[in-house]
Amino acid sequence: MKNSIYGLTIEQLKDWFVENGQKKYRAEQVWDWLYIKRVTEFSEMKNLSKDCIELLENSFAIRTLDQAVKQESSDGTIKFLFRLQDGNLIETVLMRFKYGNSVCVTTQVGCNIGCSFCASGLLKKSRDLNAGEIVEQIMQVQAHFDAEQKEERVSHIVVMGIGEPFDNYTNLMDFLHVVNSQKGLAIGARHITVSTSGIVPKIYDYADEGLQVNLAISIHAPTNELRSRIMKINKAYPVEKLMDSIDYYLEKSNRRITFEYIMLRDVNDHVEEANKLAKLLENKRHLSYVNLIPYNSVDEHDQYQQSTPEAISAFYDALKKKGINCGVRHEQGADIDAACGQLRSKQIKKEKKPATV
Ligand code: SAH
Ligand code: SF4
């Protein structure tokens, strides 16, 4: 099985060509075919010699994902389920906004963090995606636009699909460099957001990268007691350690950070928690934005329900009163298994069922 060439940054591809006795500038030619003209066969790369095409064909694939399911919602959201070369399934979601087209990508097959409310964590991680498989999700969605001959492009990316991106750090970084490169898709760093459950050592590493890519932290609770109950990662990286790493990131980047807060009915949605959250963020108010997320219920986690609109609005008001920037995330694709990991777990169940006649 060959990996996709999409996984190489332009620098890595230049080095690869040199190691293989070719000229460096071949990398720029190949990138133009891949990301500007967007061909899917090496043989279509007309300005390369036969030898060079053969070398590429023997070493890499371009496409490695097979579209298994495509669900379109009435609000324009499209959910893609892709089968990887090894048979595993992953999800990618296209969301349409006034400001552009945003794609939510998956970084791992399953997730080991095991948050108690999440559909992705139901299935243990079987492997990390390689960088090519992450980039290809974007290319497949872009191909959907290209096939419809629309002049549309993927303009935004959220790394919020299945998996914990900071548990697949090197591939994540390569992915970010590929999609952000001016020579390729040129998706602006400020249009990309990476979400983490709070792997503290990686937050320090990420701060040191000096990227302009946005960071979102899944905070979900303001105290160790409550956070550990719903996210067991909090036992390894408790709130105060997490906050220290965030302070370091803010100091280094001076960029605004987003805190995601899932609203779970009667669990973390009281005004008392809003006040505690406001206190926690007090010293970084000017660089914080709290995104309140209505919970998408998951069949296997029936102990959790979505908060009532009244509770969400009271929580929001309490944060605002304390001067915290916040908003309520608008639900996308409500009619199509939109919650993180849901489509995948349903499809896996379907495939496991014995065939009925
Ligand atoms: N593993 C990373 C990124 C993927 S999850 C993380 O946890 O941050 C992206 C976001 O979706 C996280 O904030 C996560 O808590 C949230 N999420 C997971 N399951 C959800 C559900 N059923 N409803 C709403 N949001 C959910
Ligand atoms: Fe993994 Fe994120 Fe789901 Fe937690 S919320 S189980 S970290 S994907």
Short mmCIF file of C-alpha atoms and ligand atoms in Angstrom, two decimals:
data_model
loop_
_atom_site.label_atom_id
_atom_site.label_comp_id
_atom_site.label_asym_id
_atom_site.label_seq_id
_atom_site.Cartn_x
_atom_site.Cartn_y
_atom_site.Cartn_z
CA MET A 1 0.00 0.00 0.00
CA LYS A 2 1.43 3.35 -1.02
CA ASN A 3 0.85 6.52 0.97
CA SER A 4 -0.61 9.59 -0.67
CA ILE A 5 1.82 12.19 -1.94
CA TYR A 6 -0.51 14.77 -0.35
CA GLY A 7 1.25 13.99 2.93
CA LEU A 8 4.55 15.62 1.91
CA THR A 9 5.23 19.29 2.49
CA ILE A 10 6.85 21.01 -0.47
CA GLU A 11 10.20 20.97 1.34
CA GLN A 12 9.91 17.23 1.99
CA LEU A 13 9.06 16.64 -1.68
CA LYS A 14 12.05 18.73 -2.81
CA ASP A 15 14.33 16.62 -0.60
CA TRP A 16 12.73 13.45 -1.92
CA PHE A 17 13.37 14.46 -5.54
CA VAL A 18 17.00 15.29 -4.76
CA GLU A 19 17.47 11.95 -2.97
CA ASN A 20 16.09 10.27 -6.06
CA GLY A 21 18.42 12.00 -8.48
CA GLN A 22 15.93 14.56 -9.76
CA LYS A 23 15.88 18.34 -9.78
CA LYS A 24 14.39 20.20 -6.85
CA TYR A 25 12.04 22.29 -9.00
CA ARG A 26 10.08 19.14 -9.88
CA ALA A 27 8.40 19.53 -6.50
CA GLU A 28 6.87 22.87 -7.49
CA GLN A 29 5.67 21.41 -10.78
CA VAL A 30 4.07 18.46 -9.01
CA TRP A 31 2.42 20.74 -6.45
CA ASP A 32 0.94 22.83 -9.23
CA TRP A 33 -0.63 19.70 -10.73
CA LEU A 34 -1.84 18.46 -7.35
CA TYR A 35 -3.24 21.60 -5.77
CA ILE A 36 -3.90 24.11 -8.56
CA LYS A 37 -4.87 21.91 -11.52
CA ARG A 38 -5.90 19.14 -9.14
CA VAL A 39 -5.25 16.10 -11.32
CA THR A 40 -5.59 12.67 -9.70
CA GLU A 41 -3.14 10.66 -11.84
CA PHE A 42 0.61 11.19 -12.10
CA SER A 43 0.35 10.40 -15.84
CA GLU A 44 -1.60 13.66 -16.32
CA MET A 45 1.40 15.71 -15.19
CA LYS A 46 2.35 16.73 -18.72
CA ASN A 47 5.58 18.62 -18.08
CA LEU A 48 7.25 15.67 -16.29
CA SER A 49 9.39 13.12 -18.07
CA LYS A 50 8.21 9.53 -18.38
CA ASP A 51 10.93 8.44 -15.94
CA CYS A 52 9.85 10.96 -13.40
CA ILE A 53 6.19 9.90 -13.66
CA GLU A 54 7.22 6.29 -13.26
CA LEU A 55 9.29 7.13 -10.21
CA LEU A 56 6.32 8.90 -8.65
CA GLU A 57 3.92 6.10 -9.52
CA ASN A 58 6.23 3.53 -7.96
CA SER A 59 6.57 5.52 -4.76
CA PHE A 60 3.25 7.21 -4.03
CA ALA A 61 -0.48 7.15 -4.57
CA ILE A 62 -2.50 10.34 -5.00
CA ARG A 63 -5.96 9.18 -3.91
CA THR A 64 -6.26 6.63 -1.10
CA LEU A 65 -9.76 7.37 0.25
CA ASP A 66 -12.89 5.77 -1.11
CA GLN A 67 -16.18 7.55 -0.60
CA ALA A 68 -18.52 5.12 1.21
CA VAL A 69 -21.41 7.42 2.14
CA LYS A 70 -22.30 11.04 1.38
CA GLN A 71 -25.19 12.55 3.34
CA GLU A 72 -26.50 15.98 2.47
CA SER A 73 -28.46 18.03 4.96
CA SER A 74 -31.17 20.53 4.12
CA ASP A 75 -28.91 23.35 5.39
CA GLY A 76 -26.17 22.43 2.87
CA THR A 77 -23.96 20.52 5.33
CA ILE A 78 -22.48 17.43 3.71
CA LYS A 79 -21.10 14.52 5.67
CA PHE A 80 -18.67 12.21 3.91
CA LEU A 81 -17.75 8.79 5.16
CA PHE A 82 -14.48 7.56 3.64
CA ARG A 83 -13.01 4.09 3.61
CA LEU A 84 -9.24 4.03 4.07
CA GLN A 85 -7.04 1.58 2.18
CA ASP A 86 -7.00 -0.73 5.21
CA GLY A 87 -10.80 -0.81 5.37
CA ASN A 88 -11.22 1.59 8.30
CA LEU A 89 -13.89 4.29 8.12
CA ILE A 90 -13.49 7.99 8.85
CA GLU A 91 -15.76 11.05 8.70
CA THR A 92 -15.33 14.44 7.10
CA VAL A 93 -17.93 17.21 7.22
CA LEU A 94 -18.41 20.20 4.92
CA MET A 95 -20.26 23.12 6.50
CA ARG A 96 -21.46 26.14 4.55
CA PHE A 97 -21.29 29.56 6.18
CA LYS A 98 -21.78 33.08 4.88
CA TYR A 99 -18.04 33.61 5.29
CA GLY A 100 -17.02 30.47 3.36
CA ASN A 101 -16.83 26.70 3.24
CA SER A 102 -15.46 25.01 6.30
CA VAL A 103 -14.31 21.40 6.45
CA CYS A 104 -14.09 19.39 9.66
CA VAL A 105 -11.34 16.77 9.38
CA THR A 106 -10.60 13.54 11.22
CA THR A 107 -7.09 12.85 12.51
CA GLN A 108 -7.31 9.33 13.95
CA VAL A 109 -9.30 6.13 13.50
CA GLY A 110 -11.18 6.25 16.81
CA CYS A 111 -9.95 8.09 19.88
CA ASN A 112 -8.20 6.95 23.05
CA ILE A 113 -9.11 9.95 25.17
CA GLY A 114 -12.52 8.44 25.88
CA CYS A 115 -14.57 11.47 26.94
CA SER A 116 -17.75 10.14 28.45
CA PHE A 117 -20.15 12.05 26.16
CA CYS A 118 -18.45 11.52 22.80
CA ALA A 119 -19.35 9.07 20.04
CA SER A 120 -15.77 8.99 18.68
CA GLY A 121 -14.38 7.70 21.93
CA LEU A 122 -16.73 4.70 21.81
CA LEU A 123 -14.22 2.99 19.56
CA LYS A 124 -10.63 2.85 20.77
CA LYS A 125 -8.08 4.34 18.46
CA SER A 126 -6.92 1.71 15.99
CA ARG A 127 -4.37 4.00 14.36
CA ASP A 128 -3.31 7.54 13.55
CA LEU A 129 -4.08 8.93 10.12
CA ASN A 130 -0.99 9.81 8.15
CA ALA A 131 -0.65 13.38 6.90
CA GLY A 132 -1.71 12.38 3.38
CA GLU A 133 -4.99 10.96 4.64
CA ILE A 134 -5.75 14.18 6.49
CA VAL A 135 -4.90 16.42 3.51
CA GLU A 136 -6.85 14.16 1.16
CA GLN A 137 -10.07 14.80 3.10
CA ILE A 138 -9.75 18.44 2.05
CA MET A 139 -8.90 17.47 -1.53
CA GLN A 140 -11.92 15.16 -1.76
CA VAL A 141 -14.26 17.92 -0.60
CA GLN A 142 -12.60 20.34 -3.02
CA ALA A 143 -13.14 17.72 -5.77
CA HIS A 144 -16.83 17.73 -4.89
CA PHE A 145 -16.92 21.47 -5.73
CA ASP A 146 -14.74 21.00 -8.81
CA ALA A 147 -17.03 18.22 -10.14
CA GLU A 148 -20.01 20.53 -9.89
CA GLN A 149 -17.95 23.12 -11.75
CA LYS A 150 -18.61 25.61 -9.04
CA GLU A 151 -16.00 28.23 -8.45
CA GLU A 152 -16.16 27.40 -4.76
CA ARG A 153 -13.22 26.48 -2.62
CA VAL A 154 -12.57 25.13 0.82
CA SER A 155 -11.71 28.31 2.68
CA HIS A 156 -11.73 27.20 6.32
CA ILE A 157 -10.69 24.09 8.23
CA VAL A 158 -11.56 22.87 11.70
CA VAL A 159 -9.60 19.96 13.09
CA MET A 160 -12.55 18.72 15.15
CA GLY A 161 -13.48 15.39 13.59
CA ILE A 162 -12.74 11.99 15.07
CA GLY A 163 -9.56 11.78 17.13
CA GLU A 164 -7.31 13.90 19.30
CA PRO A 165 -5.08 15.93 16.95
CA PHE A 166 -2.36 16.47 19.57
CA ASP A 167 -2.09 12.69 19.95
CA ASN A 168 -1.02 12.63 16.27
CA TYR A 169 1.18 15.69 16.45
CA THR A 170 3.77 15.24 13.67
CA ASN A 171 1.19 14.31 11.05
CA LEU A 172 -0.97 17.21 12.19
CA MET A 173 1.91 19.65 11.70
CA ASP A 174 2.69 18.31 8.21
CA PHE A 175 -0.99 18.60 7.34
CA LEU A 176 -1.11 22.22 8.53
CA HIS A 177 1.97 23.12 6.52
CA VAL A 178 0.61 21.51 3.35
CA VAL A 179 -2.84 23.14 3.39
CA ASN A 180 -1.47 26.51 4.45
CA SER A 181 1.31 26.70 1.84
CA GLN A 182 1.04 29.55 -0.66
CA LYS A 183 2.19 27.17 -3.38
CA GLY A 184 -0.76 24.86 -2.77
CA LEU A 185 -4.25 25.36 -1.38
CA ALA A 186 -3.17 28.51 0.46
CA ILE A 187 -5.81 28.20 3.17
CA GLY A 188 -4.98 31.01 5.58
CA ALA A 189 -3.67 29.98 8.99
CA ARG A 190 -6.21 32.28 10.62
CA HIS A 191 -8.92 30.30 8.84
CA ILE A 192 -7.79 27.04 10.45
CA THR A 193 -8.65 25.90 13.98
CA VAL A 194 -7.21 22.94 15.86
CA SER A 195 -9.21 21.63 18.82
CA THR A 196 -7.65 19.66 21.66
CA SER A 197 -8.98 17.98 24.76
CA GLY A 198 -5.97 19.44 26.57
CA ILE A 199 -2.78 17.38 26.08
CA VAL A 200 -0.66 19.80 28.08
CA PRO A 201 2.90 18.99 26.85
CA LYS A 202 1.69 19.34 23.27
CA ILE A 203 0.16 22.74 23.99
CA TYR A 204 3.66 23.94 24.95
CA ASP A 205 5.09 22.42 21.75
CA TYR A 206 2.35 24.01 19.70
CA ALA A 207 3.00 27.40 21.25
CA ASP A 208 6.67 27.05 20.28
CA GLU A 209 5.78 26.37 16.62
CA GLY A 210 4.84 30.01 16.19
CA LEU A 211 1.94 29.20 13.87
CA GLN A 212 -0.94 31.59 13.26
CA VAL A 213 -3.40 28.66 13.31
CA ASN A 214 -6.18 29.11 15.90
CA LEU A 215 -6.31 26.92 18.96
CA ALA A 216 -9.49 25.69 20.64
CA ILE A 217 -9.52 23.96 24.02
CA SER A 218 -12.32 21.57 24.98
CA ILE A 219 -12.75 22.79 28.53
CA HIS A 220 -16.34 21.63 29.20
CA ALA A 221 -16.11 22.14 32.98
CA PRO A 222 -14.47 24.72 35.25
CA THR A 223 -13.39 22.45 38.14
CA ASN A 224 -11.26 19.32 38.41
CA GLU A 225 -14.03 17.44 40.15
CA LEU A 226 -16.52 17.94 37.32
CA ARG A 227 -14.05 17.89 34.45
CA SER A 228 -12.51 14.59 35.58
CA ARG A 229 -16.01 13.13 35.75
CA ILE A 230 -16.77 13.83 32.09
CA MET A 231 -13.22 13.86 30.63
CA LYS A 232 -10.82 11.38 32.13
CA ILE A 233 -7.89 13.17 30.44
CA ASN A 234 -8.31 15.73 33.22
CA LYS A 235 -6.80 13.23 35.67
CA ALA A 236 -3.54 13.32 33.72
CA TYR A 237 -3.68 17.06 32.93
CA PRO A 238 -5.78 18.86 35.53
CA VAL A 239 -7.31 22.29 35.06
CA GLU A 240 -4.47 24.28 36.72
CA LYS A 241 -1.80 22.57 34.58
CA LEU A 242 -3.93 23.15 31.50
CA MET A 243 -4.32 26.84 32.37
CA ASP A 244 -0.54 27.21 32.82
CA SER A 245 0.05 25.82 29.34
CA ILE A 246 -2.62 28.13 27.93
CA ASP A 247 -0.99 31.13 29.60
CA TYR A 248 2.27 30.12 27.96
CA TYR A 249 0.55 29.84 24.58
CA LEU A 250 -1.13 33.23 24.98
CA GLU A 251 2.10 34.88 25.98
CA LYS A 252 3.92 33.41 22.99
CA SER A 253 1.23 33.92 20.36
CA ASN A 254 -0.84 36.81 21.64
CA ARG A 255 -3.67 35.18 19.71
CA ARG A 256 -7.20 34.75 20.95
CA ILE A 257 -8.03 31.26 22.16
CA THR A 258 -11.42 29.53 22.00
CA PHE A 259 -12.80 27.50 24.88
CA GLU A 260 -15.39 24.94 23.82
CA TYR A 261 -18.03 24.17 26.39
CA ILE A 262 -20.58 21.43 25.67
CA MET A 263 -23.84 22.13 27.40
CA LEU A 264 -24.91 18.93 29.18
CA ARG A 265 -28.28 19.16 30.89
CA ASP A 266 -28.03 19.32 34.69
CA VAL A 267 -24.37 18.28 34.56
CA ASN A 268 -22.31 21.38 33.75
CA ASP A 269 -24.92 23.93 32.67
CA HIS A 270 -25.77 25.77 35.91
CA VAL A 271 -25.10 29.45 36.47
CA GLU A 272 -22.76 28.37 39.27
CA GLU A 273 -20.48 26.70 36.68
CA ALA A 274 -20.72 29.76 34.43
CA ASN A 275 -19.46 31.90 37.30
CA LYS A 276 -16.63 29.47 38.05
CA LEU A 277 -15.66 29.43 34.37
CA ALA A 278 -15.65 33.24 34.30
CA LYS A 279 -13.36 33.22 37.33
CA LEU A 280 -11.04 30.70 35.69
CA LEU A 281 -10.71 32.91 32.61
CA GLU A 282 -10.62 36.20 34.49
CA ASN A 283 -6.95 37.00 33.81
CA LYS A 284 -7.21 36.19 30.11
CA ARG A 285 -10.61 37.67 29.32
CA HIS A 286 -9.32 39.85 26.50
CA LEU A 287 -7.86 36.82 24.69
CA SER A 288 -10.64 34.31 25.37
CA TYR A 289 -13.79 33.36 23.56
CA VAL A 290 -16.17 30.78 25.00
CA ASN A 291 -18.14 28.75 22.48
CA LEU A 292 -21.21 27.17 24.08
CA ILE A 293 -22.03 23.99 22.17
CA PRO A 294 -25.50 22.46 22.32
CA TYR A 295 -24.87 18.75 22.96
CA ASN A 296 -25.73 16.37 20.13
CA SER A 297 -27.18 13.34 21.83
CA VAL A 298 -25.44 10.02 21.26
CA ASP A 299 -27.47 6.77 21.57
CA GLU A 300 -24.80 4.99 23.62
CA HIS A 301 -24.45 7.88 26.08
CA ASP A 302 -28.07 8.25 27.11
CA GLN A 303 -27.08 9.61 30.52
CA TYR A 304 -26.48 12.94 28.75
CA GLN A 305 -29.05 15.24 27.23
CA GLN A 306 -28.89 18.60 25.58
CA SER A 307 -29.35 21.53 27.96
CA THR A 308 -32.61 23.43 27.71
CA PRO A 309 -32.56 26.69 25.73
CA GLU A 310 -33.30 28.49 29.02
CA ALA A 311 -30.25 26.98 30.72
CA ILE A 312 -28.04 27.86 27.75
CA SER A 313 -29.28 31.40 27.72
CA ALA A 314 -28.84 31.82 31.51
CA PHE A 315 -25.29 30.44 31.24
CA TYR A 316 -24.54 32.83 28.40
CA ASP A 317 -25.92 35.80 30.32
CA ALA A 318 -23.87 34.91 33.39
CA LEU A 319 -20.66 34.79 31.35
CA LYS A 320 -21.48 38.07 29.60
CA LYS A 321 -22.17 39.73 32.94
CA LYS A 322 -18.63 38.85 34.00
CA GLY A 323 -17.21 40.31 30.79
CA ILE A 324 -16.42 37.01 29.06
CA ASN A 325 -16.70 36.98 25.24
CA CYS A 326 -18.97 34.13 24.29
CA GLY A 327 -21.44 32.76 21.77
CA VAL A 328 -23.69 29.77 21.22
CA ARG A 329 -22.65 27.50 18.37
CA HIS A 330 -25.31 27.15 15.73
CA GLU A 331 -26.04 23.51 15.07
CA GLN A 332 -25.14 22.34 11.56
CA GLY A 333 -26.61 19.34 9.80
CA ALA A 334 -29.01 18.56 12.63
CA ASP A 335 -30.88 16.11 10.40
CA ILE A 336 -27.86 13.98 9.39
CA ASP A 337 -26.02 12.36 12.32
CA ALA A 338 -23.94 15.49 12.71
CA ALA A 339 -22.34 14.71 16.06
CA CYS A 340 -18.69 13.90 15.99
CA GLY A 341 -18.24 10.21 15.19
CA GLN A 342 -21.93 9.34 14.96
CA LEU A 343 -22.20 8.48 11.30
CA ARG A 344 -19.13 6.30 11.56
CA SER A 345 -20.32 4.34 14.57
CA LYS A 346 -23.73 3.79 12.93
CA GLN A 347 -22.12 2.57 9.71
CA ILE A 348 -19.82 0.20 11.61
CA LYS A 349 -22.81 -1.26 13.47
CA LYS A 350 -24.64 -1.69 10.16
CA GLU A 351 -21.67 -3.49 8.61
CA LYS A 352 -21.31 -5.79 11.60
CA LYS A 353 -24.95 -6.90 11.46
CA PRO A 354 -25.43 -10.20 9.66
CA ALA A 355 -27.09 -9.71 6.29
CA THR A 356 -30.83 -10.25 6.41
CA VAL A 357 -32.80 -11.43 3.43
N1 SAH B 1 -10.46 15.55 20.24
C1 SAH B 1 -10.53 16.95 20.06
C2 SAH B 1 -11.12 17.36 18.74
C3 SAH B 1 -12.29 16.56 18.23
S1 SAH B 1 -13.78 16.72 19.13
C4 SAH B 1 -11.28 17.60 21.21
O1 SAH B 1 -11.87 16.88 22.00
O2 SAH B 1 -11.22 18.82 21.31
C5 SAH B 1 -14.30 18.35 18.70
C6 SAH B 1 -15.29 18.96 19.66
O3 SAH B 1 -16.56 18.30 19.58
C7 SAH B 1 -14.84 18.88 21.10
O4 SAH B 1 -15.02 20.11 21.77
C8 SAH B 1 -15.76 17.81 21.63
O5 SAH B 1 -15.88 17.90 23.02
C9 SAH B 1 -17.03 18.08 20.88
N2 SAH B 1 -18.01 16.98 20.91
C10 SAH B 1 -17.77 15.66 21.04
N3 SAH B 1 -18.93 14.98 21.07
C11 SAH B 1 -19.91 15.88 20.94
C12 SAH B 1 -21.34 15.79 20.91
N4 SAH B 1 -21.95 14.62 20.99
N5 SAH B 1 -22.05 16.94 20.80
C13 SAH B 1 -21.42 18.13 20.70
N6 SAH B 1 -20.09 18.27 20.71
C14 SAH B 1 -19.34 17.16 20.84
FE1 SF4 B 2 -11.61 12.12 21.66
FE2 SF4 B 2 -12.30 14.71 21.41
FE3 SF4 B 2 -14.18 12.76 21.52
FE4 SF4 B 2 -12.77 13.37 23.70
S1 SF4 B 2 -14.21 14.73 22.60
S2 SF4 B 2 -13.24 11.29 22.97
S3 SF4 B 2 -10.79 13.84 22.83
S4 SF4 B 2 -12.67 13.07 19.92
#
